[in-house]
Amino acid sequence: MKPSSIMLPRVPVRPGGVERDIFRNQLVKRLAGIAVGRLQIVQDAQVILDAGDQTETPLVVRIKQSRAYRQMVLGGPIGAAEAYMAGDWETDDLVGVLRLFLANRSVLEALDGGWNLLQKPLRRLHHFLNRDTIAQSKKNIAAHYDLGNDFFSLFLDPTMSYSGGVFVNPEDSMEQASINKFDAICRKLDLKPSDEVIEIGTGWGGFAMYAAEHYGCHVTTTTISEEQFAYADEEITRRGLKGRITLLKDDYRQLRGQYDKLVSIEMIEAVGLAYLPLFFQTCSRLLRPSGSLLIQAITIAESRFKAASKSVDFIQKYIFPGGALAS
C-alpha cells in the first residue's frame, strides 16, 4: 500500500509570530489531504508540509515571505495567486503545482472555503460592477485585449487566432490548427460566395480574412477593442480585402441588418451570464429566416456551473473582468 501523506507536527507558536503561525498551521491542515502527486512547502530550509504520494518526487513551494500564509488562508486560490505575483512564494514548476491542485479538487475547494468566504461578497460586488453593459463591456475588453498587439503576437500564431484550434494531425502547428478551425467553420456553415456573413467578435481578423479569401463571401465583423480594430483594419487593407470585409467597432447589441450566416468564435465568454438571453435574441434578430449560426465556446462542466456562477475566480478578477462560462 502506497503511503499517501505525511502530516508534519504543527510548527510551535513563537512570540511575535502568533498570527503567522496560526495561518501557517491552518494552511498545513487544509493541504494535508493531497492524495494525487506530492507537494512540499519549505521555508528557511525547513519543511513545513510534505503531503501526498511519498513515492513521487515532490513539487516544492518555497515561502519567501510569511505573509503568504495569511494570503492563502484568507484569500484562497486568488490569495495564493496574489501572493505569487507579489513574490511571497515561488516554485520551479508552477504548471506542475497548478496541475496538482486540479488533480486534488477537494483540497482546492477546501482552500476556497473557510475564512476565504469572508472575502467572497466583496469579490462578487466587484464582479457585479464589471457586468457587461454596453459601456462596461468596452472597459472590460480594453483591460485585456488592449494590452497591445505586440504583446499578443509573442504567443499567438501568425493568424493571431486567440481560440481553440483543430489539430487534424499530431504534428500540426498552432497556425495550421487555426487554419483547420477556420476551414471547419466555413464548411459547417456551407459558406458560398453569395453569403453575407456577420461575425460577432473580430479578434484580430483571422476568420473574416480566411472566409473572404477562400470562400468569396462578404463578411461584416465587429470588435470593441481599439487595438484589435487597428490591427484588423491594417491587415484587411494590406490583403486587398476592403471590398469583401466590413469592419465595425460596435457592441453586438448595436448591430443592425440581416445576414445569411452568423459566426462567433469564443466571444460568448465575455457576454456575462445575465446577458446570454439578449445575446441569443440578437443573434436571432440578425439572421434571415433560413440563416445559420455557429458559436464556438469554452464551457464549464454542468456539475461545477452553479458554484462557479456564484463565485469569482482569478481569471474573472485579473484576466477577463465581466467574463463567465456557460455549461
CSV table of C-alpha atoms in Angstrom, one decimal:
chain,number,residue,atom,x,y,z
A,1,MET,CA,0.0,0.0,0.0
A,2,LYS,CA,1.5,3.3,-1.0
A,3,PRO,CA,1.9,5.9,1.7
A,4,SER,CA,-0.3,8.9,0.7
A,5,SER,CA,0.7,11.7,3.1
A,6,ILE,CA,2.9,12.8,5.9
A,7,MET,CA,1.4,15.3,8.4
A,8,LEU,CA,4.3,17.1,10.0
A,9,PRO,CA,4.0,18.3,13.6
A,10,ARG,CA,2.5,21.8,13.8
A,11,VAL,CA,5.1,24.5,13.9
A,12,PRO,CA,5.2,25.8,17.5
A,13,VAL,CA,3.9,29.3,18.1
A,14,ARG,CA,6.7,31.7,18.8
A,15,PRO,CA,6.5,35.1,20.5
A,16,GLY,CA,5.9,37.8,17.9
A,17,GLY,CA,4.7,35.3,15.3
A,18,VAL,CA,1.3,34.3,16.6
A,19,GLU,CA,-0.7,35.4,13.6
A,20,ARG,CA,1.9,33.9,11.2
A,21,ASP,CA,1.8,30.6,13.0
A,22,ILE,CA,-2.0,30.5,13.1
A,23,PHE,CA,-2.3,30.9,9.4
A,24,ARG,CA,0.6,28.6,8.6
A,25,ASN,CA,-1.0,25.8,10.7
A,26,GLN,CA,-4.4,26.4,9.0
A,27,LEU,CA,-2.8,26.1,5.6
A,28,VAL,CA,-1.0,22.9,6.5
A,29,LYS,CA,-4.3,21.5,7.8
A,30,ARG,CA,-6.1,22.3,4.5
A,31,LEU,CA,-3.4,20.9,2.3
A,32,ALA,CA,-2.7,17.7,4.2
A,33,GLY,CA,-5.5,15.9,2.2
A,34,ILE,CA,-3.4,15.9,-1.1
A,35,ALA,CA,-3.6,12.4,-2.4
A,36,VAL,CA,-2.5,12.7,-6.1
A,37,GLY,CA,1.1,13.8,-6.6
A,38,ARG,CA,3.2,15.2,-3.8
A,39,LEU,CA,3.7,18.7,-2.5
A,40,GLN,CA,6.3,20.1,-0.2
A,41,ILE,CA,6.1,23.6,1.4
A,42,VAL,CA,9.5,24.9,2.6
A,43,GLN,CA,10.5,28.0,4.5
A,44,ASP,CA,14.0,28.8,5.6
A,45,ALA,CA,15.2,25.3,4.7
A,46,GLN,CA,12.5,23.8,7.0
A,47,VAL,CA,9.9,21.5,5.5
A,48,ILE,CA,6.5,22.9,6.7
A,49,LEU,CA,4.4,20.4,4.8
A,50,ASP,CA,5.0,17.1,2.9
A,51,ALA,CA,1.7,15.8,1.6
A,52,GLY,CA,0.7,13.3,-1.0
A,53,ASP,CA,2.2,10.2,-2.5
A,54,GLN,CA,5.6,9.7,-0.8
A,55,THR,CA,6.8,7.5,-3.6
A,56,GLU,CA,6.8,10.5,-6.0
A,57,THR,CA,9.2,13.3,-6.5
A,58,PRO,CA,7.7,16.4,-4.7
A,59,LEU,CA,6.8,19.7,-6.2
A,60,VAL,CA,8.4,22.2,-3.9
A,61,VAL,CA,6.8,25.6,-2.9
A,62,ARG,CA,9.3,27.9,-1.2
A,63,ILE,CA,7.8,30.5,1.1
A,64,LYS,CA,9.7,33.8,0.8
A,65,GLN,CA,7.5,36.0,3.0
A,66,SER,CA,5.4,34.7,5.9
A,67,ARG,CA,2.5,36.9,4.9
A,68,ALA,CA,1.9,34.3,2.1
A,69,TYR,CA,0.2,32.1,4.7
A,70,ARG,CA,-2.3,34.7,5.6
A,71,GLN,CA,-3.0,35.5,1.9
A,72,MET,CA,-3.6,31.8,1.1
A,73,VAL,CA,-5.8,31.1,4.0
A,74,LEU,CA,-7.9,34.3,3.9
A,75,GLY,CA,-7.8,34.7,0.1
A,76,GLY,CA,-8.0,31.1,-1.1
A,77,PRO,CA,-6.8,30.4,-4.6
A,78,ILE,CA,-7.0,34.1,-5.6
A,79,GLY,CA,-4.9,35.0,-2.5
A,80,ALA,CA,-2.4,32.3,-3.4
A,81,ALA,CA,-2.1,33.8,-6.9
A,82,GLU,CA,-1.7,37.3,-5.5
A,83,ALA,CA,1.0,36.1,-3.1
A,84,TYR,CA,2.8,34.5,-6.0
A,85,MET,CA,2.6,37.7,-8.1
A,86,ALA,CA,4.0,39.6,-5.1
A,87,GLY,CA,6.9,37.3,-4.9
A,88,ASP,CA,5.9,35.9,-1.5
A,89,TRP,CA,6.3,32.3,-2.7
A,90,GLU,CA,8.0,30.6,-5.6
A,91,THR,CA,8.4,27.3,-7.3
A,92,ASP,CA,10.5,25.8,-10.1
A,93,ASP,CA,7.4,24.2,-11.6
A,94,LEU,CA,4.4,26.5,-11.5
A,95,VAL,CA,2.5,24.5,-14.1
A,96,GLY,CA,3.1,21.3,-12.1
A,97,VAL,CA,1.7,22.9,-8.9
A,98,LEU,CA,-1.4,24.1,-10.7
A,99,ARG,CA,-2.0,20.6,-12.2
A,100,LEU,CA,-1.5,19.1,-8.7
A,101,PHE,CA,-4.3,21.2,-7.3
A,102,LEU,CA,-6.6,20.4,-10.3
A,103,ALA,CA,-6.0,16.7,-9.6
A,104,ASN,CA,-6.9,17.3,-5.9
A,105,ARG,CA,-10.0,19.3,-6.5
A,106,SER,CA,-11.4,18.6,-3.0
A,107,VAL,CA,-8.3,20.2,-1.5
A,108,LEU,CA,-8.7,23.1,-3.9
A,109,GLU,CA,-12.3,23.6,-2.8
A,110,ALA,CA,-11.2,23.4,0.9
A,111,LEU,CA,-8.7,26.2,0.2
A,112,ASP,CA,-11.5,28.2,-1.4
A,113,GLY,CA,-13.7,27.8,1.6
A,114,GLY,CA,-13.2,28.6,5.3
A,115,TRP,CA,-12.1,32.1,6.1
A,116,ASN,CA,-11.9,32.9,2.4
A,117,LEU,CA,-15.7,33.0,2.4
A,118,LEU,CA,-15.4,36.4,4.2
A,119,GLN,CA,-13.9,37.9,1.0
A,120,LYS,CA,-16.4,36.4,-1.5
A,121,PRO,CA,-19.1,39.0,-1.1
A,122,LEU,CA,-16.6,41.8,-1.9
A,123,ARG,CA,-15.4,39.9,-5.0
A,124,ARG,CA,-19.0,39.3,-6.2
A,125,LEU,CA,-19.7,43.0,-5.8
A,126,HIS,CA,-16.5,43.8,-7.8
A,127,HIS,CA,-17.7,41.3,-10.5
A,128,PHE,CA,-21.2,42.9,-10.5
A,129,LEU,CA,-19.7,46.3,-11.1
A,130,ASN,CA,-17.9,44.8,-14.1
A,131,ARG,CA,-21.1,43.4,-15.5
A,132,ASP,CA,-21.3,43.6,-19.3
A,133,THR,CA,-23.4,46.7,-20.0
A,134,ILE,CA,-22.5,48.4,-23.3
A,135,ALA,CA,-20.3,51.0,-21.6
A,136,GLN,CA,-18.7,48.5,-19.2
A,137,SER,CA,-18.1,45.9,-21.9
A,138,LYS,CA,-15.8,48.2,-23.7
A,139,LYS,CA,-13.8,48.8,-20.5
A,140,ASN,CA,-13.6,45.1,-19.8
A,141,ILE,CA,-12.4,44.3,-23.3
A,142,ALA,CA,-9.8,47.2,-23.1
A,143,ALA,CA,-8.5,45.8,-19.8
A,144,HIS,CA,-7.4,42.6,-21.6
A,145,TYR,CA,-7.2,43.0,-25.4
A,146,ASP,CA,-5.8,46.5,-25.4
A,147,LEU,CA,-2.6,45.3,-23.6
A,148,GLY,CA,-1.2,45.7,-27.1
A,149,ASN,CA,-0.9,43.7,-30.3
A,150,ASP,CA,2.9,43.3,-29.9
A,151,PHE,CA,2.2,41.6,-26.6
A,152,PHE,CA,-0.3,39.1,-28.1
A,153,SER,CA,1.9,38.4,-31.1
A,154,LEU,CA,4.5,37.0,-28.7
A,155,PHE,CA,2.5,33.9,-28.1
A,156,LEU,CA,-0.2,33.7,-30.8
A,157,ASP,CA,0.4,32.1,-34.2
A,158,PRO,CA,0.7,34.2,-37.4
A,159,THR,CA,-3.1,34.1,-37.9
A,160,MET,CA,-3.4,35.8,-34.4
A,161,SER,CA,-6.1,33.4,-33.5
A,162,TYR,CA,-6.9,33.5,-29.8
A,163,SER,CA,-9.2,30.5,-29.6
A,164,GLY,CA,-9.0,26.7,-29.6
A,165,GLY,CA,-7.7,25.2,-32.8
A,166,VAL,CA,-8.4,21.9,-34.6
A,167,PHE,CA,-5.4,19.6,-34.7
A,168,VAL,CA,-6.1,17.2,-37.5
A,169,ASN,CA,-2.6,15.7,-37.2
A,170,PRO,CA,-0.4,15.5,-34.1
A,171,GLU,CA,2.3,17.4,-35.9
A,172,ASP,CA,0.1,20.3,-36.9
A,173,SER,CA,1.5,23.7,-35.8
A,174,MET,CA,-0.6,26.2,-34.0
A,175,GLU,CA,-1.0,28.1,-37.2
A,176,GLN,CA,-2.2,25.0,-39.1
A,177,ALA,CA,-4.6,24.2,-36.3
A,178,SER,CA,-6.1,27.7,-36.6
A,179,ILE,CA,-6.5,27.4,-40.3
A,180,ASN,CA,-8.1,24.0,-39.8
A,181,LYS,CA,-10.6,25.6,-37.4
A,182,PHE,CA,-11.4,28.4,-39.8
A,183,ASP,CA,-12.0,26.0,-42.6
A,184,ALA,CA,-14.1,23.7,-40.5
A,185,ILE,CA,-16.3,26.6,-39.5
A,186,CYS,CA,-16.7,27.6,-43.2
A,187,ARG,CA,-17.6,24.1,-44.2
A,188,LYS,CA,-20.0,23.5,-41.3
A,189,LEU,CA,-21.8,26.7,-42.4
A,190,ASP,CA,-21.6,25.7,-46.0
A,191,LEU,CA,-20.3,29.2,-46.9
A,192,LYS,CA,-20.9,30.4,-50.5
A,193,PRO,CA,-19.7,33.4,-52.4
A,194,SER,CA,-23.3,34.8,-52.3
A,195,ASP,CA,-23.5,34.6,-48.5
A,196,GLU,CA,-23.5,37.7,-46.3
A,197,VAL,CA,-21.8,36.8,-43.0
A,198,ILE,CA,-21.9,38.6,-39.7
A,199,GLU,CA,-19.1,37.8,-37.2
A,200,ILE,CA,-19.5,38.9,-33.6
A,201,GLY,CA,-16.0,39.2,-32.1
A,202,THR,CA,-13.4,40.0,-34.8
A,203,GLY,CA,-10.4,39.2,-32.8
A,204,TRP,CA,-7.5,40.2,-35.0
A,205,GLY,CA,-9.5,39.4,-38.1
A,206,GLY,CA,-8.2,35.9,-38.9
A,207,PHE,CA,-11.5,34.2,-39.6
A,208,ALA,CA,-13.0,37.1,-41.5
A,209,MET,CA,-10.0,37.3,-43.8
A,210,TYR,CA,-9.9,33.5,-44.3
A,211,ALA,CA,-13.6,33.3,-45.2
A,212,ALA,CA,-13.4,36.2,-47.6
A,213,GLU,CA,-10.2,34.9,-49.3
A,214,HIS,CA,-11.1,31.2,-49.5
A,215,TYR,CA,-14.9,31.2,-49.8
A,216,GLY,CA,-15.5,34.5,-51.5
A,217,CYS,CA,-18.3,35.6,-49.2
A,218,HIS,CA,-18.8,39.1,-47.7
A,219,VAL,CA,-18.1,39.3,-44.0
A,220,THR,CA,-19.2,42.1,-41.6
A,221,THR,CA,-17.3,41.7,-38.4
A,222,THR,CA,-17.2,43.7,-35.2
A,223,THR,CA,-14.9,44.3,-32.3
A,224,ILE,CA,-15.0,46.8,-29.5
A,225,SER,CA,-11.2,46.6,-28.9
A,226,GLU,CA,-9.3,49.6,-30.2
A,227,GLU,CA,-6.1,47.5,-30.6
A,228,GLN,CA,-7.8,44.7,-32.5
A,229,PHE,CA,-9.7,47.1,-34.7
A,230,ALA,CA,-6.4,48.9,-35.7
A,231,TYR,CA,-4.6,45.6,-36.4
A,232,ALA,CA,-7.5,44.0,-38.4
A,233,ASP,CA,-8.1,47.2,-40.4
A,234,GLU,CA,-4.4,47.3,-41.4
A,235,GLU,CA,-4.3,43.6,-42.4
A,236,ILE,CA,-7.6,43.8,-44.3
A,237,THR,CA,-6.2,46.7,-46.3
A,238,ARG,CA,-2.8,45.1,-46.8
A,239,ARG,CA,-4.5,42.0,-48.3
A,240,GLY,CA,-6.8,44.0,-50.5
A,241,LEU,CA,-10.0,42.7,-48.8
A,242,LYS,CA,-11.7,46.0,-48.1
A,243,GLY,CA,-14.4,45.2,-50.7
A,244,ARG,CA,-15.3,41.9,-49.1
A,245,ILE,CA,-14.9,42.7,-45.4
A,246,THR,CA,-16.8,45.4,-43.5
A,247,LEU,CA,-15.0,46.1,-40.2
A,248,LEU,CA,-17.1,47.7,-37.4
A,249,LYS,CA,-16.4,48.9,-33.9
A,250,ASP,CA,-19.9,48.2,-32.5
A,251,ASP,CA,-21.2,46.3,-29.5
A,252,TYR,CA,-23.1,43.2,-30.6
A,253,ARG,CA,-26.3,44.8,-29.2
A,254,GLN,CA,-25.9,47.7,-31.6
A,255,LEU,CA,-25.7,45.6,-34.8
A,256,ARG,CA,-28.3,46.1,-37.4
A,257,GLY,CA,-29.4,44.3,-40.6
A,258,GLN,CA,-29.9,40.6,-41.5
A,259,TYR,CA,-27.4,38.1,-42.7
A,260,ASP,CA,-27.2,34.6,-44.1
A,261,LYS,CA,-24.7,33.2,-41.6
A,262,LEU,CA,-23.5,34.3,-38.2
A,263,VAL,CA,-20.2,33.3,-36.6
A,264,SER,CA,-18.9,34.0,-33.1
A,265,ILE,CA,-15.7,32.4,-32.0
A,266,GLU,CA,-15.0,32.3,-28.3
A,267,MET,CA,-16.6,35.7,-27.7
A,268,ILE,CA,-19.6,34.4,-25.8
A,269,GLU,CA,-17.4,34.1,-22.7
A,270,ALA,CA,-17.3,37.9,-22.5
A,271,VAL,CA,-21.1,38.3,-22.7
A,272,GLY,CA,-21.9,37.6,-19.0
A,273,LEU,CA,-24.5,35.1,-17.8
A,274,ALA,CA,-27.2,37.7,-17.2
A,275,TYR,CA,-26.9,38.9,-20.8
A,276,LEU,CA,-26.9,35.4,-22.5
A,277,PRO,CA,-30.7,35.6,-23.4
A,278,LEU,CA,-30.2,39.0,-25.0
A,279,PHE,CA,-27.1,37.7,-26.9
A,280,PHE,CA,-29.1,34.9,-28.5
A,281,GLN,CA,-32.1,37.2,-29.2
A,282,THR,CA,-29.6,39.4,-31.0
A,283,CYS,CA,-28.3,36.5,-33.0
A,284,SER,CA,-31.8,35.5,-34.0
A,285,ARG,CA,-32.6,39.1,-35.0
A,286,LEU,CA,-29.5,39.3,-37.2
A,287,LEU,CA,-30.2,36.1,-39.1
A,288,ARG,CA,-32.5,35.7,-42.1
A,289,PRO,CA,-35.3,33.1,-41.6
A,290,SER,CA,-33.2,30.5,-43.4
A,291,GLY,CA,-29.9,31.6,-41.8
A,292,SER,CA,-27.4,29.5,-39.8
A,293,LEU,CA,-25.1,30.3,-36.9
A,294,LEU,CA,-22.0,28.7,-35.5
A,295,ILE,CA,-20.8,29.6,-32.0
A,296,GLN,CA,-17.5,28.3,-30.7
A,297,ALA,CA,-17.4,28.4,-26.9
A,298,ILE,CA,-15.5,27.5,-23.8
A,299,THR,CA,-17.8,25.7,-21.4
A,300,ILE,CA,-17.7,24.6,-17.8
A,301,ALA,CA,-18.9,21.2,-16.5
A,302,GLU,CA,-22.5,21.2,-15.5
A,303,SER,CA,-21.6,19.8,-12.1
A,304,ARG,CA,-19.5,22.9,-11.4
A,305,PHE,CA,-21.6,25.5,-13.1
A,306,LYS,CA,-23.8,26.5,-10.1
A,307,ALA,CA,-20.9,27.1,-7.8
A,308,ALA,CA,-18.8,28.8,-10.4
A,309,SER,CA,-21.7,31.2,-11.3
A,310,LYS,CA,-21.8,32.4,-7.7
A,311,SER,CA,-18.1,32.9,-7.3
A,312,VAL,CA,-15.3,35.0,-8.7
A,313,ASP,CA,-12.0,33.4,-9.7
A,314,PHE,CA,-8.6,34.6,-10.7
A,315,ILE,CA,-9.4,34.8,-14.4
A,316,GLN,CA,-12.5,36.9,-13.7
A,317,LYS,CA,-10.6,39.3,-11.4
A,318,TYR,CA,-7.4,39.7,-13.4
A,319,ILE,CA,-7.7,38.4,-16.9
A,320,PHE,CA,-11.3,38.6,-18.2
A,321,PRO,CA,-13.3,41.1,-16.0
A,322,GLY,CA,-17.0,40.5,-16.5
A,323,GLY,CA,-16.5,37.1,-18.1
A,324,ALA,CA,-18.3,33.9,-17.3
A,325,LEU,CA,-18.6,30.4,-18.7
A,326,ALA,CA,-21.8,28.7,-19.7
A,327,SER,CA,-22.3,25.0,-19.1
